[in-house]
XYZ file of C-alpha atoms in Angstrom:
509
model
C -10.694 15.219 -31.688
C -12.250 17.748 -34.560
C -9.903 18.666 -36.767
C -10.129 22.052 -37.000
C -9.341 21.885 -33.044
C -6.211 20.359 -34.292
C -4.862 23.593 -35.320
C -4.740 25.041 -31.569
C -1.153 25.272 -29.860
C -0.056 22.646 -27.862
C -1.777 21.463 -24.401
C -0.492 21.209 -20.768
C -0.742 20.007 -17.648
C -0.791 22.871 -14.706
C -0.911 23.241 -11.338
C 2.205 21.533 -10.014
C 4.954 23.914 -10.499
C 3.555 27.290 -9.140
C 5.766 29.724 -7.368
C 5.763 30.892 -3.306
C 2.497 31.123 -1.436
C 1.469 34.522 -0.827
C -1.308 36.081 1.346
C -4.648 36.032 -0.506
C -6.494 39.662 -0.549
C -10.300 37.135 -0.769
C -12.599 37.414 3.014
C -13.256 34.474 4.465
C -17.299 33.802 4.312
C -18.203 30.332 4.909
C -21.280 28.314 4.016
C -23.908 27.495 6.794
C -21.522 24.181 7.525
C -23.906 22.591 10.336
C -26.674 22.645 6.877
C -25.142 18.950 6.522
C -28.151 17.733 4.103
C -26.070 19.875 1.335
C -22.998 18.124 1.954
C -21.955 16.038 -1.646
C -21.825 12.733 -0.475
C -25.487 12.749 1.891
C -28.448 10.735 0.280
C -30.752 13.426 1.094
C -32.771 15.000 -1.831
C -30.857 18.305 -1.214
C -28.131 16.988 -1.985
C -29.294 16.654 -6.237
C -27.527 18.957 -8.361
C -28.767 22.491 -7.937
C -29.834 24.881 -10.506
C -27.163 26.769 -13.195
C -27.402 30.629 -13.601
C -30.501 32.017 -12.536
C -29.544 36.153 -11.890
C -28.179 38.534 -13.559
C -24.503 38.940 -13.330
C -22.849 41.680 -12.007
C -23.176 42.044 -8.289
C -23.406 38.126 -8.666
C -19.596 37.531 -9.440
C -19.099 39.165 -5.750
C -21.419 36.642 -4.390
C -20.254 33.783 -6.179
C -16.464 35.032 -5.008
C -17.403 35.006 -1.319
C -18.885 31.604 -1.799
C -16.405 29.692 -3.706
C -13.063 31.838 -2.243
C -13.402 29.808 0.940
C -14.100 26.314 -0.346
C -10.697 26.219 -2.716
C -7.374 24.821 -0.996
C -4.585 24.942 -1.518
C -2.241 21.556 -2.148
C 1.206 21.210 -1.847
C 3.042 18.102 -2.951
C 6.233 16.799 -0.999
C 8.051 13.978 -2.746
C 11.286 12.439 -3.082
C 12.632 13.035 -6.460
C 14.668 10.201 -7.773
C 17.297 11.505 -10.508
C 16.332 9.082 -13.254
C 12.292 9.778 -13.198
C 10.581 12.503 -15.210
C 10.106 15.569 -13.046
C 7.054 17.778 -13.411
C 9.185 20.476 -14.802
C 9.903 17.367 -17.719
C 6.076 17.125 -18.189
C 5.898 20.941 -18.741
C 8.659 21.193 -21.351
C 6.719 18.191 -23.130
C 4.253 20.427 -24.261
C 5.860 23.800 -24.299
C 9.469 23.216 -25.117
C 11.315 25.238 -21.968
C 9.517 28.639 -21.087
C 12.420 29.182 -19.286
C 14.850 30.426 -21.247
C 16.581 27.450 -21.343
C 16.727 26.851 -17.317
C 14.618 23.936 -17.469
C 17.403 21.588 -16.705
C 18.628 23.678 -13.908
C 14.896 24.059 -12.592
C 15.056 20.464 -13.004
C 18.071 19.899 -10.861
C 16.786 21.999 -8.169
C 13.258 20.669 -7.849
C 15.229 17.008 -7.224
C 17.300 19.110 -4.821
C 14.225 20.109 -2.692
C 14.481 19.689 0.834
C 12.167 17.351 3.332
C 10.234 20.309 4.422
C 9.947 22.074 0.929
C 7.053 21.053 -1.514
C 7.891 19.742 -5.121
C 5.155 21.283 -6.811
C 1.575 22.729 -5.616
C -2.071 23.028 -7.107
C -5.450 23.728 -6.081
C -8.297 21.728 -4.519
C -12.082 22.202 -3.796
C -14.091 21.419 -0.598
C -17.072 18.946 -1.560
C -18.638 18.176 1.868
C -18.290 19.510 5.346
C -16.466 16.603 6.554
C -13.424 17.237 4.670
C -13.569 15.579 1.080
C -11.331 17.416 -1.687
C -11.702 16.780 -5.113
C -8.289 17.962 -7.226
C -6.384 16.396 -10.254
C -4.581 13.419 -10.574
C -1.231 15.583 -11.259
C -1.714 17.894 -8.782
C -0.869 15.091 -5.863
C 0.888 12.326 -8.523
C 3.930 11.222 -6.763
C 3.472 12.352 -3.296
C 5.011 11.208 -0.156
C 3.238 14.056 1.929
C -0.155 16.078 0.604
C -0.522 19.822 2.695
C -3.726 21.375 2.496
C -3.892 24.722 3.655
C -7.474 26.427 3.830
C -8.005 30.176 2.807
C -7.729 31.287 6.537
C -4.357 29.553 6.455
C -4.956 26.668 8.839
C -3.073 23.726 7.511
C -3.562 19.797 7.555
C -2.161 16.715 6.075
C -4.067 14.862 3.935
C -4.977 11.003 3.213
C -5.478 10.466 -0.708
C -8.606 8.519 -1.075
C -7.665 7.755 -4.741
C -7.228 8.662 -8.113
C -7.830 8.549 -11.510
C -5.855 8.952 -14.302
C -8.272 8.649 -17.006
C -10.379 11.593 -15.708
C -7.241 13.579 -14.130
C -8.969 13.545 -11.450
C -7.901 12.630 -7.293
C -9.959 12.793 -3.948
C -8.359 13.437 -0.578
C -9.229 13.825 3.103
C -8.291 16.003 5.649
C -10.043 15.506 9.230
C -11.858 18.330 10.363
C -15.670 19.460 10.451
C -17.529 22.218 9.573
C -16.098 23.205 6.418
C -16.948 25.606 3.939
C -17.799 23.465 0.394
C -19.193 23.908 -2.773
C -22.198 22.052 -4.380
C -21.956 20.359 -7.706
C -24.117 21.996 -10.404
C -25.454 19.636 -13.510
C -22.810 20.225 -16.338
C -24.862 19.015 -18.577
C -27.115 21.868 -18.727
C -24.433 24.884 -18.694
C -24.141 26.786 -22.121
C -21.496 28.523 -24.391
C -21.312 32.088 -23.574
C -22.563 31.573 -19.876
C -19.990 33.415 -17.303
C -18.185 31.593 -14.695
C -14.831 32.071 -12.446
C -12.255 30.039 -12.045
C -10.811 30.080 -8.186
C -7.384 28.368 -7.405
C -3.965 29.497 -6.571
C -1.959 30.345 -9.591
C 2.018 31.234 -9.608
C 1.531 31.074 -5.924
C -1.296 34.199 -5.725
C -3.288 32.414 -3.441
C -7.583 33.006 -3.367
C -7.172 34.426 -7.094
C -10.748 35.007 -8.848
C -11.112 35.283 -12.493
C -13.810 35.671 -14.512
C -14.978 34.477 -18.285
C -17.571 32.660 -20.248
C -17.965 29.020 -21.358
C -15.776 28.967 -24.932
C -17.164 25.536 -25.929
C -18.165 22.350 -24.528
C -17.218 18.679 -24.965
C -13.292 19.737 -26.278
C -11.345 16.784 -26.569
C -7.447 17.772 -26.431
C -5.662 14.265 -26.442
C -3.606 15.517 -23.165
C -4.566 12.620 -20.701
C -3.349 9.934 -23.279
C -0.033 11.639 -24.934
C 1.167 11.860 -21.224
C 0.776 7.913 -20.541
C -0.633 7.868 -17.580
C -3.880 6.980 -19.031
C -4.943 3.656 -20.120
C -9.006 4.887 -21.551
C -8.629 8.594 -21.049
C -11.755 10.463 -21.049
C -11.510 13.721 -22.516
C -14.818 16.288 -22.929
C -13.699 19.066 -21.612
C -15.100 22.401 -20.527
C -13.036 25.341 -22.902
C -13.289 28.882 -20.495
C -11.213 32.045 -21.510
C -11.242 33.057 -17.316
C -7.570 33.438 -16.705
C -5.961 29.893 -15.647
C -2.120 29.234 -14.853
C -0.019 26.754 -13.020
C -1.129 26.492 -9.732
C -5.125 26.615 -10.898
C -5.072 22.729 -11.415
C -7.000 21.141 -9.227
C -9.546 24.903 -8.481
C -13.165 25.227 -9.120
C -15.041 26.574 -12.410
C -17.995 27.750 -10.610
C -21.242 29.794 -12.224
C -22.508 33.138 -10.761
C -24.049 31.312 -8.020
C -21.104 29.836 -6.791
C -21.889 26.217 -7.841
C -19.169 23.772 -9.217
C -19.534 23.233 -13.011
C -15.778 22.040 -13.868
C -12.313 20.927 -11.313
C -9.752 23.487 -13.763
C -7.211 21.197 -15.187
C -5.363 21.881 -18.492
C -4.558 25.500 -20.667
C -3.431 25.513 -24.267
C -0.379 27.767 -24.598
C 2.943 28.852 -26.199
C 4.805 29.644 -23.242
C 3.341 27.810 -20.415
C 1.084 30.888 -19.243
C -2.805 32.475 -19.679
C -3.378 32.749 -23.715
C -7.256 32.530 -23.532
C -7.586 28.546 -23.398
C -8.029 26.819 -20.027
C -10.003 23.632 -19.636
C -11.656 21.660 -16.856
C -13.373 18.410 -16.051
C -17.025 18.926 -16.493
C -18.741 18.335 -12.621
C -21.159 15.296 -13.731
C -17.745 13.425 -14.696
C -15.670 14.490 -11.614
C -18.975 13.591 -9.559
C -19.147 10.551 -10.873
C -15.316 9.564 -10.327
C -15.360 10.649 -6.315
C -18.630 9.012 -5.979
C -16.718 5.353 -7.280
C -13.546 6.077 -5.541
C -15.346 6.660 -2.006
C -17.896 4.077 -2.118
C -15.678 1.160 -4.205
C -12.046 2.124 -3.576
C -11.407 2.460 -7.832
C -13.693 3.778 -10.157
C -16.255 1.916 -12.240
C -16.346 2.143 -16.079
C -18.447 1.390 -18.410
C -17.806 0.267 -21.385
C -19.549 0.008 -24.894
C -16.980 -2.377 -26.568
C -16.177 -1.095 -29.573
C -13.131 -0.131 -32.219
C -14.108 3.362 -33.162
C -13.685 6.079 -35.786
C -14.224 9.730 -35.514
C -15.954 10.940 -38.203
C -15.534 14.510 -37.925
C -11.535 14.040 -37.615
C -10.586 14.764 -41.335
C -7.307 13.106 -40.626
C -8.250 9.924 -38.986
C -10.887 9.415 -41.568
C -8.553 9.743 -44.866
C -5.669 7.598 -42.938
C -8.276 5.132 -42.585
C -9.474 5.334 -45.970
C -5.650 4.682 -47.095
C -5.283 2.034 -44.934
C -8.333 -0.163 -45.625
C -9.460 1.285 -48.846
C -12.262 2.517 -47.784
C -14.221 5.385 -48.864
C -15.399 7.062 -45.839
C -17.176 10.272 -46.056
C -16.318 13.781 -43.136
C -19.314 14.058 -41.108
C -21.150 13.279 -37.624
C -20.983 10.163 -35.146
C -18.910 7.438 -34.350
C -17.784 4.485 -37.186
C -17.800 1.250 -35.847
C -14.798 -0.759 -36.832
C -15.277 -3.818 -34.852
C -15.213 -4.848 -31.287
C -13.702 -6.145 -28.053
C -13.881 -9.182 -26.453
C -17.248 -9.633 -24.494
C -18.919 -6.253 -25.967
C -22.007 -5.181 -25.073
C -22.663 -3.249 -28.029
C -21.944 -6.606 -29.890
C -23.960 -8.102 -27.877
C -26.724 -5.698 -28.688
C -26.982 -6.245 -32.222
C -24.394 -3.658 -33.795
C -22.637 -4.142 -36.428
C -19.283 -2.797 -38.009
C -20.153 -0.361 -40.300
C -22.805 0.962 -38.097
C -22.635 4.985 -37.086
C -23.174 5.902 -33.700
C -24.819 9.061 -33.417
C -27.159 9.294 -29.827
C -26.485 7.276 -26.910
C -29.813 7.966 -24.622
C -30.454 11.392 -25.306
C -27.050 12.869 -26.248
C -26.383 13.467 -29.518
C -22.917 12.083 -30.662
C -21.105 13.848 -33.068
C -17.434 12.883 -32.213
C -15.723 10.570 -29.943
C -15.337 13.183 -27.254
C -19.033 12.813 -27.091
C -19.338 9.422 -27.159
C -16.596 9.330 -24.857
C -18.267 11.302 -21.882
C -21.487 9.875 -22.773
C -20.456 6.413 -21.632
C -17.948 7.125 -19.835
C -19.806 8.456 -17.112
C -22.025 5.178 -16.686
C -20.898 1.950 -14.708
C -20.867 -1.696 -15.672
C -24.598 -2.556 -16.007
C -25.823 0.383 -16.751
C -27.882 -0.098 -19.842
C -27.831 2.750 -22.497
C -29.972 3.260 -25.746
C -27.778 3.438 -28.340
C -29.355 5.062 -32.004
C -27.393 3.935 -34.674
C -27.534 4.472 -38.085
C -27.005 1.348 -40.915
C -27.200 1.618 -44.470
C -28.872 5.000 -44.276
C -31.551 3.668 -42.334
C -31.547 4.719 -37.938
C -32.121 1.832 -35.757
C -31.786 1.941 -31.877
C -30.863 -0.660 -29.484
C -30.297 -1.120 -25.711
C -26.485 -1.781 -24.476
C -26.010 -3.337 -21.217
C -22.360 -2.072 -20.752
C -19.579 -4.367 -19.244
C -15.845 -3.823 -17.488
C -13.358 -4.296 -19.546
C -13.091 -8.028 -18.247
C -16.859 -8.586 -19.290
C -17.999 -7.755 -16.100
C -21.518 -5.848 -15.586
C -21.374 -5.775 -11.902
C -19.562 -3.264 -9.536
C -16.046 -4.432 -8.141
C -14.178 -2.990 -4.941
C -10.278 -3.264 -4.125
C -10.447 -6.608 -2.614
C -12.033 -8.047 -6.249
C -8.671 -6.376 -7.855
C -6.029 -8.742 -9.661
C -2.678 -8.859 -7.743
C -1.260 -6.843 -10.908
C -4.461 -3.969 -10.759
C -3.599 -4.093 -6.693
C -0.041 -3.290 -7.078
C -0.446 -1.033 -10.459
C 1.976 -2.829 -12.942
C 2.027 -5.575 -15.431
C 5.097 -7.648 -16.143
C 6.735 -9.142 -18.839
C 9.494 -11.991 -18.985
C 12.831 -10.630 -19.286
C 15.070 -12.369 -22.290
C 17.721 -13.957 -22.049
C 19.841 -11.346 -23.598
C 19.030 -9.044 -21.156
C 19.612 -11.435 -18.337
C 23.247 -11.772 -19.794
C 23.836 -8.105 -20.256
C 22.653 -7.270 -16.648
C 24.399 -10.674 -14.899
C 20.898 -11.666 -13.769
C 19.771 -15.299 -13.073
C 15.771 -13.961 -13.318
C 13.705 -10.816 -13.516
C 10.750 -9.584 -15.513
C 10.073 -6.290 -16.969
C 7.561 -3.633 -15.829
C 4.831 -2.347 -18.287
C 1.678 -0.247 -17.622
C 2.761 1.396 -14.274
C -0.268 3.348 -12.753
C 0.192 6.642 -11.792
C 0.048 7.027 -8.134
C -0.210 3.153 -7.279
C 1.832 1.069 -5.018
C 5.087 0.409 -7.364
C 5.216 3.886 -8.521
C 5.001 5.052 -5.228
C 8.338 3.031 -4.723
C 10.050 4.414 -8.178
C 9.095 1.927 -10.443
C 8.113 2.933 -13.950
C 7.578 1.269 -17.233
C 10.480 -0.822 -18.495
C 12.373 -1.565 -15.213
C 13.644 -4.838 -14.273
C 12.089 -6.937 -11.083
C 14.527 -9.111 -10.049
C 13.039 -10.716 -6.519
C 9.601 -10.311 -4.549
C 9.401 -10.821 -0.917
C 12.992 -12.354 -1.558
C 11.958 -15.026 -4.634
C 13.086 -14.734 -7.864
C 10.230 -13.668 -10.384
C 10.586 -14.824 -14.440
C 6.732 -14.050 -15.146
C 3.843 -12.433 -14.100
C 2.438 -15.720 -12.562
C 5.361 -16.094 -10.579
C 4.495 -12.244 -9.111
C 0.978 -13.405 -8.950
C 1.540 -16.623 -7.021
C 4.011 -14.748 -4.491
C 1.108 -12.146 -3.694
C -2.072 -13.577 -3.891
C -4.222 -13.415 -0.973
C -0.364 -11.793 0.677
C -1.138 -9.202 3.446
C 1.734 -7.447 4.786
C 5.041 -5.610 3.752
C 5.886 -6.419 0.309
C 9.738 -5.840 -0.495
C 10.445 -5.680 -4.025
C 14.249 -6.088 -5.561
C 14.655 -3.878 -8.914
C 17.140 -2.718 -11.639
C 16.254 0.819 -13.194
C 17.685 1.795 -16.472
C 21.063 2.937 -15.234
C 21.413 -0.785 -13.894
C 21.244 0.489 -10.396
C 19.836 -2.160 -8.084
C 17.098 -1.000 -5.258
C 14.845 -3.029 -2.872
C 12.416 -0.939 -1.327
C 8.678 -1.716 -0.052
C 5.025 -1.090 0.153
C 1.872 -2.597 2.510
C 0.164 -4.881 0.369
C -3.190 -3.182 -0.442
């Protein structure tokens, strides 16, 4: 992250904790739905990214209203809130302290409180194809038991999550109906500071809300996908807009005059929790990108380069560096290689550490937000010209990129690990623990993926698994060896961190 974006307040998540719905004041004016060769996921040429701003504004921010007004949703999250887990409203406070005058507990207390037919927390969504795809974030429908999606006319439907991903912040969903009003994706890549766009969503419950702004900057990295811990490889270049966005936008469109999607609103920077003149959202090539994987492969396919990296244009991270391995490291452009993964492709390519990243194909790369979105938007096997410079001199080489298992071909759900199936890792529990708890086996949860099959259960990080499928676990390859190849109803015995012991299930994936 630059440094001198350091000095901006601090960053949150919205979109889950908005207030009542109320009627939206926006007509409903759909696009020509039977036009299916438009539609996001068809192969047909129409279907390429369409052109950015092209008329004058004005009159246009009408038009682009009418067009994007009835391809937003609204989402509403229903959930079971157990006491012990970290609430939305705990997220929130994270980054703002409690804009509540100190009723955040209480909030708290009555959001766990909510009844069966009352949603936890609600966000936006956009329409991407007639057939009822709806890109949103990841914590707009994180922890759901139920997902609502009500259109702009109000007609309402339950909705099938597709997937998500936490590392983008970004989820798809389903609803089964026809005809729908959508939006098109525009290329991100070629929008500009200073261009105007809107920002559609529901905030604080205002359903249909409009606002409008111009593109602040481009490519902001904020660090808010990897200080919540959801993210294992967040990718962070963000799209900064000063159009009005509060909770309940997460999940909306950023849309240009013509109506086309640029950015899926996401994140503001803010003192209280409410519109200061930061908002940020997912650039559309990256949230393309990220539906296209999870709707064709079931997870989403990353590339990666393979290296340990410095960003030189983060004052702070270069001098702490420069402390720590007496190094002498100069402010500037581009990406310091430190060293490397196992089976990297940029190894593999001929760099070296020491070497300075600063273009991959035709982007330049001045910090790791760049380089982050730059590769981060490719798949294993995609190969990528890296320029790099070495001793002074610039050099350029092609990198084939890889998973992060060394991988460099595409992988669906049924090529998952038992451990990436189920969305946890486990570690052996000691034998002090096993004392203190009165347990005769059990291993301890780490890495638990947002929205997979053991969080959907309650399990988080640091929990005890005692028994799976009624046979004691001491290891991961005990866990492994219980559900390999295992198709069915998978009952899992646990101990949370109040020593309360639960055994509840999931379908194995």
């Amino acid at each position: 992250m630059k440094s001198t974006f350091k000095k901006l307040l601090p960053f949150a998540v919205v979109g889950v904790i908005s207030g009542a719905t109320t009627v939206g004041i926006q007509q409903y004016i759909g696009h020509d739905s039977n036009n299916v060769d438009q539609s996001y996921f068809t192969s047909s040429k129409n279907a390429s990214f369409v052109g950015m701003n092209t008329a004058a504004v004005g009159d246009d921010f009408v038009k682009a209203a009418k067009t994007t007004v009835p391809a937003v949703v609204t989402i509403k999250n229903y959930q079971t809130r157990s006491s012990n887990r970290a609430s939305d409203q705990d997220l929130f406070d994270y980054f703002f302290g409690d804009p509540f005058g100190g009723r955040g507990q209480q909030r708290q207390r009555q959001q766990q409180q909510t009844p069966d037919n009352m949603p936890s927390g609600m966000g936006s969504g956009v329409i991407i194809s007639p057939d009822g795809y709806i890109i949103s974030n990841n914590h707009v429908v994180a922890g759901a038991n139920k997902l609502e999606v009500v259109l702009s006319n109000k007609k309402s439907y339950i909705a099938t999550l597709v997937g998500t991903d936490p590392n983008t912040d970004i989820s798809l969903l389903k609803i089964e109906e026809k005809g729908l009003p959508f939006l098109n994706f525009a290329n991100s890549d070629n929008i500009d500071v200073g261009q105007w766009v809107l920002a559609v969503g529901n905030p604080l419950g205002l359903n249909s809300t409009v606002t409008a702004g111009i593109i602040s900057a481009k490519g902001r990295g904020i660090g808010i996908l990897g200080a919540q811990g959801k993210a294992t490889n967040p990718i962070e270049s963000f799209i900064q807009t000063d159009a009005a966005i509060n909770p309940g936008n997460s999940g909306g469109a950023l849309v240009n005059v013509n109506g086309d999607l640029i950015g899926i609103n996401s994140a503001i920077s803010s003192t209280t929790g409410y519109y200061q003149g930061y908002g940020f959202a997912v650039p559309a090539n990256l949230a393309r990108k990220v539906v296209e994987d999870i709707k064709k492969f079931g997870i989403v396919q990353r590339g990666f380069l393979g290296v340990n990296s410095l960003d030189l244009s983060d004052q702070q991270q270069v001098t702490s560096y420069n402390q720590n391995e007496k190094a002498n490291l100069k402010v500037g452009s581009g990406v310091y290689v430190r060293g490397f993964s196992p089976n990297s492709g940029a190894q593999d390519a001929g760099l070296k550490a020491g070497d300075v990243i600063v273009k991959v194909d035709q982007m330049e790369i001045t910090d790791f937000a760049d380089l982050t979105i730059s590769i981060g938007s490719k798949r294993p096997g995609d190969k990528v010209q890296v320029t790099y410079l070495r001793n002074g001199k610039e050099n350029v080489t092609t990198v084939t990129l890889k998973d992060q298992n060394g991988g460099t071909t595409a992988r669906s759900k049924a090529d998952l690990s038992v451990t990436e199936k189920i969305g946890a890792n486990f570690e052996p529990l000691n034998d002090r623990f096993k004392t203190e708890y009165g347990l005769n086996s059990g291993v301890v949860t780490k890495n638990v993926t947002e929205g997979s099959e053991m969080a959907k259960i309650g399990v988080v990080d640091d929990y005890i698994v005692i028994e799976i499928n009624g046979k004691p676990v001491n290891s991961q390859k005990d866990v492994e060896k219980i559900l390999d190849k295992y198709q069915g109803n998978v009952q899992v015995k646990f101990v949370d961190n109040y020593g309360r012991i639960y055994t509840k299930g999931f379908k194995m994936p």
